[in-house]
Tab-separated table of C-alpha atoms and ligand atoms in Angstrom:
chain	number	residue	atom	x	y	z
A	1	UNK	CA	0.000	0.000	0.000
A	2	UNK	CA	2.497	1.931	0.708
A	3	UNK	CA	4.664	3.672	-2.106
A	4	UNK	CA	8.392	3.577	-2.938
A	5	UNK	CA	8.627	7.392	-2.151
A	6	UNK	CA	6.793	7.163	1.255
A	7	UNK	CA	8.670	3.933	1.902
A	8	UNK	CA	11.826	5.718	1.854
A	9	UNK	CA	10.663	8.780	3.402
A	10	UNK	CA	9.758	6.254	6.410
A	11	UNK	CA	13.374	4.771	6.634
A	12	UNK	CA	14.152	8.140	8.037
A	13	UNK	CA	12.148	7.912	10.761
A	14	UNK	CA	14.159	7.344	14.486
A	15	UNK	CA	12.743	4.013	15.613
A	16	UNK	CA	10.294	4.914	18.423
A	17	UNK	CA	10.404	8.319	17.491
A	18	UNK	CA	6.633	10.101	18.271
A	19	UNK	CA	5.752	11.571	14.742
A	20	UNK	CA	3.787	14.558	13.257
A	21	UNK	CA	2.749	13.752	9.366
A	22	UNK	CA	1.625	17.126	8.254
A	23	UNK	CA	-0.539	17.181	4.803
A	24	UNK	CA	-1.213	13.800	5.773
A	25	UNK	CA	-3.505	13.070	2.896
A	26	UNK	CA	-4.876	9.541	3.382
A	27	UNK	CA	-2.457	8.814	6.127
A	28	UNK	CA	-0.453	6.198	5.044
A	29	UNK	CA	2.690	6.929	6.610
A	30	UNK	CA	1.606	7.457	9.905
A	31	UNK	CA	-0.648	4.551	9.414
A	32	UNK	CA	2.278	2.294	8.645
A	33	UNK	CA	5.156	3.678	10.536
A	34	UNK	CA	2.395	2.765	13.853
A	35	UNK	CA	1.404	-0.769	12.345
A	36	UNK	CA	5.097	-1.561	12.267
A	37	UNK	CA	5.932	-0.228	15.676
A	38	UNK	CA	8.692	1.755	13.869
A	39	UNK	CA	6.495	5.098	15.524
A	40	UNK	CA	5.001	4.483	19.042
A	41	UNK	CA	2.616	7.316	18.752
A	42	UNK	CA	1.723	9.908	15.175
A	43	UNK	CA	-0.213	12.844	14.772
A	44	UNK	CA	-1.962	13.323	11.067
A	45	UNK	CA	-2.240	16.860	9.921
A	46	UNK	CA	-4.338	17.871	7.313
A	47	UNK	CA	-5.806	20.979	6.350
A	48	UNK	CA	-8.475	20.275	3.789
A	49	UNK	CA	-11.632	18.834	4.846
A	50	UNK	CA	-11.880	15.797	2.121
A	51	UNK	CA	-8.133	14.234	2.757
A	52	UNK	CA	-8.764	15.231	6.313
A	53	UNK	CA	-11.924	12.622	6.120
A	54	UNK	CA	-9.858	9.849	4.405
A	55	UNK	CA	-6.976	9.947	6.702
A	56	UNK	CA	-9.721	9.474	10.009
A	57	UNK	CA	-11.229	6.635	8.033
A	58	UNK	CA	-7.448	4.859	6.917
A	59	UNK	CA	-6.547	5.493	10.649
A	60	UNK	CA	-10.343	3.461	12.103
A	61	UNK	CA	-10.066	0.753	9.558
A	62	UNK	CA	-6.673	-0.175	10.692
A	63	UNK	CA	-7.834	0.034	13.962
A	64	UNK	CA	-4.684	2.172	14.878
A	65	UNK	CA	-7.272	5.326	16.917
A	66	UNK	CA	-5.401	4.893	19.953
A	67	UNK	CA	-2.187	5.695	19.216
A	68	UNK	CA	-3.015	8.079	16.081
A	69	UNK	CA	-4.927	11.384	16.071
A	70	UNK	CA	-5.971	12.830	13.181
A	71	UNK	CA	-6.178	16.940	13.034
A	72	UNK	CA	-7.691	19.581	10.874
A	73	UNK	CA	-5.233	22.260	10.675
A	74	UNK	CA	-2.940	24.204	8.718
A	75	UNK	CA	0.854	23.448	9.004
A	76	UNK	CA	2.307	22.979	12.182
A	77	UNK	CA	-0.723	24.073	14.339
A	78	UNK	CA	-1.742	19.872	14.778
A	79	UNK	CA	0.925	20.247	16.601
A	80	UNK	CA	0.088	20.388	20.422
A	81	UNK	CA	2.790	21.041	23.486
A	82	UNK	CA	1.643	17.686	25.045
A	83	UNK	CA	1.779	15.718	21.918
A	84	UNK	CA	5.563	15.843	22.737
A	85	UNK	CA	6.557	15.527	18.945
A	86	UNK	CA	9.902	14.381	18.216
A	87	UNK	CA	10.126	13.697	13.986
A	88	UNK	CA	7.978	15.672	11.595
A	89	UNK	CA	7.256	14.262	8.046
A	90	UNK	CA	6.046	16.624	5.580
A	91	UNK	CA	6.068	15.037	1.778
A	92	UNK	CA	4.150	15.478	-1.506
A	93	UNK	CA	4.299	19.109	-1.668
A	94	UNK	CA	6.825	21.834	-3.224
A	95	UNK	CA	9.836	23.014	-1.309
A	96	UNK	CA	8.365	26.003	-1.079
A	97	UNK	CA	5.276	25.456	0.916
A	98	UNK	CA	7.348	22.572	3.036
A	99	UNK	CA	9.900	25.854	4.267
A	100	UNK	CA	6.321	28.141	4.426
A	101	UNK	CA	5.091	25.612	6.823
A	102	UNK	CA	7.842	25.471	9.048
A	103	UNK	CA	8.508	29.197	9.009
A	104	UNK	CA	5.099	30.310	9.705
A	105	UNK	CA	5.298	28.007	13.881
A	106	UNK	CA	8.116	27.867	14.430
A	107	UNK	CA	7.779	27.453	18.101
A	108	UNK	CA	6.243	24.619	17.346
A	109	UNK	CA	9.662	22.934	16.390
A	110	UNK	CA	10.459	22.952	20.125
A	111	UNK	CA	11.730	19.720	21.345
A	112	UNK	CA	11.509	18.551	17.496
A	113	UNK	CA	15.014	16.173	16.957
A	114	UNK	CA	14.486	15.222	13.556
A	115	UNK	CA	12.882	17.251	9.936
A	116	UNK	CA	11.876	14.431	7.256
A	117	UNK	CA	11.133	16.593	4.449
A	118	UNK	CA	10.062	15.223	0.726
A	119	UNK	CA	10.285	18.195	-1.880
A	120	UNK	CA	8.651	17.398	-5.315
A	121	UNK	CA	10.321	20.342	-6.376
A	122	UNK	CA	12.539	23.121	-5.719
A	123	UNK	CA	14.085	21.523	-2.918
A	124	UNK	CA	16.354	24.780	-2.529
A	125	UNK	CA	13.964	26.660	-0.708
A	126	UNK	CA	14.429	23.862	2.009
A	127	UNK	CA	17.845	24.213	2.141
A	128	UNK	CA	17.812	27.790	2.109
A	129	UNK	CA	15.050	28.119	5.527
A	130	UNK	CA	17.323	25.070	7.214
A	131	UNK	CA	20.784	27.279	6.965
A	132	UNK	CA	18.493	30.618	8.275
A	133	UNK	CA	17.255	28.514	11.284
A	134	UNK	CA	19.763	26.432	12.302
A	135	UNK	CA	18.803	23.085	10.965
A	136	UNK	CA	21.865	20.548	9.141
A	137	UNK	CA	21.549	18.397	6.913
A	138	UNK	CA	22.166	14.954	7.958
A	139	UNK	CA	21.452	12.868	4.813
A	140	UNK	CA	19.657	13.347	1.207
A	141	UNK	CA	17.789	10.739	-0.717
A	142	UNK	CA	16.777	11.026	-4.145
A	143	UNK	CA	14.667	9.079	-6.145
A	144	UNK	CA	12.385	7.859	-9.051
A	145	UNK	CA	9.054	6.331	-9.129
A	146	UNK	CA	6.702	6.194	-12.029
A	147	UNK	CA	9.057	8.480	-13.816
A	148	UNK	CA	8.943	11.173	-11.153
A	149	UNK	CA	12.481	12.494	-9.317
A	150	UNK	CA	11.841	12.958	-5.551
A	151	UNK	CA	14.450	14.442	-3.047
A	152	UNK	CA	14.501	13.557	0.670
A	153	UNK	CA	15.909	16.076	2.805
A	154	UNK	CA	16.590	15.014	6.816
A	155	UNK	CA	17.131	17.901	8.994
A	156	UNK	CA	18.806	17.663	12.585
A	157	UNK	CA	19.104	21.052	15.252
A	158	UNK	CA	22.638	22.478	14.617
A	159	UNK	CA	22.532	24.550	17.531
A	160	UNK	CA	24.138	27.265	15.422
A	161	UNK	CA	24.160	28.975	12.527
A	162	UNK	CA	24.942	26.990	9.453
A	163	UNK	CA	25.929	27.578	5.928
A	164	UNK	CA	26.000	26.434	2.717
A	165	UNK	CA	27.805	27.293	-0.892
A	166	UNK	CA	25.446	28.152	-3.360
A	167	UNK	CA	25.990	24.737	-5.555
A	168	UNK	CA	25.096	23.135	-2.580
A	169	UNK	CA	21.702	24.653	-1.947
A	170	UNK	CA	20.895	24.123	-5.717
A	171	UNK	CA	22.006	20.173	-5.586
A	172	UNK	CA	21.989	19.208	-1.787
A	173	UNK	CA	25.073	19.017	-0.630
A	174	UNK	CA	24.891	14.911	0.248
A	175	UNK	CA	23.288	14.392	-3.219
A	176	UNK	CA	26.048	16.405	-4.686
A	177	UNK	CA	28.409	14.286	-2.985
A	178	UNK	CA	27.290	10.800	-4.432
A	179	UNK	CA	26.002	11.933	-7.908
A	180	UNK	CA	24.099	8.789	-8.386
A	181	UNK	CA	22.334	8.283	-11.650
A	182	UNK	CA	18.896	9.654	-11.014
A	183	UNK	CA	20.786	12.648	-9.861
A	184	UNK	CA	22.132	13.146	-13.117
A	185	UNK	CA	18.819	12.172	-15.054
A	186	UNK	CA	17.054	14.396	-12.783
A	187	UNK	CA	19.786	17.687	-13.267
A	188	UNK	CA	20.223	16.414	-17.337
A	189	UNK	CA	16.423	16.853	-17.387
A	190	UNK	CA	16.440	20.543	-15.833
A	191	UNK	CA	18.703	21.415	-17.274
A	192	UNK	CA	16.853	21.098	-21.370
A	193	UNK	CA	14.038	22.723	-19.863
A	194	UNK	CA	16.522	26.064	-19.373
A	195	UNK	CA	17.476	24.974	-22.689
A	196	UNK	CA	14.280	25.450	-24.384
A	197	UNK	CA	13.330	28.112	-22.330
A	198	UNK	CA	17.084	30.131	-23.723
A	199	UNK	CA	16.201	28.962	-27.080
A	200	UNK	CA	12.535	30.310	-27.277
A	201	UNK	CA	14.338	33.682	-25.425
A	202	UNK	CA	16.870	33.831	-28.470
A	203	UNK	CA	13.474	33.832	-30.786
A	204	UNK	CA	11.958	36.712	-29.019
A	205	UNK	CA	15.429	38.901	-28.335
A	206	UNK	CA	13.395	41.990	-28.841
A	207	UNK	CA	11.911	41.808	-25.307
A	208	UNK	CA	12.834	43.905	-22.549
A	209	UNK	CA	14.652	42.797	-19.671
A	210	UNK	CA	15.671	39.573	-21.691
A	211	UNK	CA	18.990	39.581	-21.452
A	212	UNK	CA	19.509	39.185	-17.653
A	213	UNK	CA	16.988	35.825	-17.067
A	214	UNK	CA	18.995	34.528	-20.238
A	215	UNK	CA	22.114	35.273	-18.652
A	216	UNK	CA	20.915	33.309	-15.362
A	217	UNK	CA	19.722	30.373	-16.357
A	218	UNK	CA	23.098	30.547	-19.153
A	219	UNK	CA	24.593	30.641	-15.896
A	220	UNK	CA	22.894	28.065	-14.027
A	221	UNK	CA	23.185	25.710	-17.438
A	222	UNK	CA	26.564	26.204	-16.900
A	223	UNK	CA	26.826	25.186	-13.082
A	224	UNK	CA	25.027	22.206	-13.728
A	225	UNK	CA	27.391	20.865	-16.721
A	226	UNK	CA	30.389	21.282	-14.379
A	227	UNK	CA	28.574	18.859	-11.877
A	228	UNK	CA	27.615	16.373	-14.074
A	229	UNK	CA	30.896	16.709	-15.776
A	230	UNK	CA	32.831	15.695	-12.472
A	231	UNK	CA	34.568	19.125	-12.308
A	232	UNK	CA	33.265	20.495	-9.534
B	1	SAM	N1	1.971	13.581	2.379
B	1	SAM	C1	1.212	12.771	1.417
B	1	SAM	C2	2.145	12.130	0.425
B	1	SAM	O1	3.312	12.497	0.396
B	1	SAM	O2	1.701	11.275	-0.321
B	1	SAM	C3	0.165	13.618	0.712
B	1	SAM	C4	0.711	14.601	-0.288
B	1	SAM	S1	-0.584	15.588	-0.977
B	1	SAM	C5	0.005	15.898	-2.577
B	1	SAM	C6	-0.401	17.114	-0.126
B	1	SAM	C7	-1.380	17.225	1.038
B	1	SAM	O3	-0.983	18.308	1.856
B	1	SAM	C8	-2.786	17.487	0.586
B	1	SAM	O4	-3.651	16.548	1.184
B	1	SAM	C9	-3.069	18.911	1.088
B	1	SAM	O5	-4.401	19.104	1.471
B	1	SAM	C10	-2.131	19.003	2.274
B	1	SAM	N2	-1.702	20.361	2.643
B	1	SAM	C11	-1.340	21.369	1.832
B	1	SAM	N3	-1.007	22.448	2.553
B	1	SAM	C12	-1.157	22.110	3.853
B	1	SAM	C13	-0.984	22.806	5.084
B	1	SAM	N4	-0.582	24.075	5.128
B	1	SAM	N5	-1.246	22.138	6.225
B	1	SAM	C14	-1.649	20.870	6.213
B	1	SAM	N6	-1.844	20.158	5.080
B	1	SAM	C15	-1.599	20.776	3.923
């Protein structure tokens, strides 16, 4: 029942850890991380009324009510002081709402050891509100199912500020390191989109302010051959 992706965002998970899924959808991943005693305890977020519905109804016909409560709210709000929260899972969505999400509560993150994060894209943004708060990165996954690239970003508290070059906030500084195949299908595939998109710019030259998006993403084309090319 479970898929590939939310199989792998699971493996993240500290054993025993006491989990908050937030867009929950149906609830599979709290629903199996608790049926396989890898979670003792999981809170379901959701913030729309219909997924909201499905995830009660996964989480009563597995019989799993005790030990998982299913909330309708926004972000971080299903998260309660005396849930005592220690992993957060929040996949299926674009970096940018995951980092919107986190920034909005962040007292919430109190007491919070471990970020599970699955970007479907623009996984940047992530790594751009981790180095601002304080969050490392303590390993990257990425992946492909049904044609689709996923990355899987785990955050730990750094205690301190933390930093990051610019290439590594574009390719994820652990995925940058192992430049595994779907890496490079995923970057070869971005990188004909800026293609195309610097082609169709070349047939409309006459535009204003043309030049200086056709110089970034000449730029960023550029960046991304290096990688691939093993020299840098
Ligand atoms: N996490 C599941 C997965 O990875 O398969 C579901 C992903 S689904 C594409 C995204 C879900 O997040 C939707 O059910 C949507 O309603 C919910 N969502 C979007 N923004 C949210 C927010 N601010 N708070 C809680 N849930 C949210």
């Amino acid at each position: 029942q479970l898929s590939y992706r939310l199989g792998r965002v699971a493996s993240h998970v500290p054993e025993g850890a006491i989990v908050a899924d937030i867009g929950s959808d149906h609830a599979y991943l709290p629903c199996y991380l608790v049926a396989e005693g890898l979670a003792e305890r999981a809170i379901a977020g959701e913030v729309v009324k219909g997924p909201f519905e499905s995830a009660k109804k996964q989480v009563r016909q597995e019989g799993l009510e005790d030990r998982i409560t299913v909330r309708l709210a926004s972000g971080l709000a299903a998260i309660e002081p005396v849930d005592g929260v220690t992993a957060i899972t929040i996949a299926g969505m674009g970096g940018p709402l995951i980092a919107s999400i986190l920034e909005q509560d962040k007292a919430r993150l109190e007491g919070v050891q471990r970020l599970i994060l699955q970007p479907n894209v623009h996984a940047k943004a992530i790594r751009e509100w981790a180095a601002a708060n304080g969050w490392h990165i303590v390993n990257e996954e990425i992946l492909e199912e049904n044609s689709k690239i996923y990355e899987i970003i785990v955050l730990e508290p750094a205690g301190k500020a933390v930093e990051f070059e610019e290439k590594e906030l574009l390719f994820g500084p652990v995925l940058m390191a192992q430049r595994s195949d779907v890496f490079h299908t995923k970057w070869q595939r971005e990188m004909s989109q800026w293609q195309k998109i610097v082609a169709s710019m070349d047939a409309n030259a006459e535009a204003a302010d043309i030049g200086e998006k056709k110089q970034e993403l000449a730029q960023k084309i550029k960046l991304v051959e290096e990688v691939l090319n093993g020299e840098i």
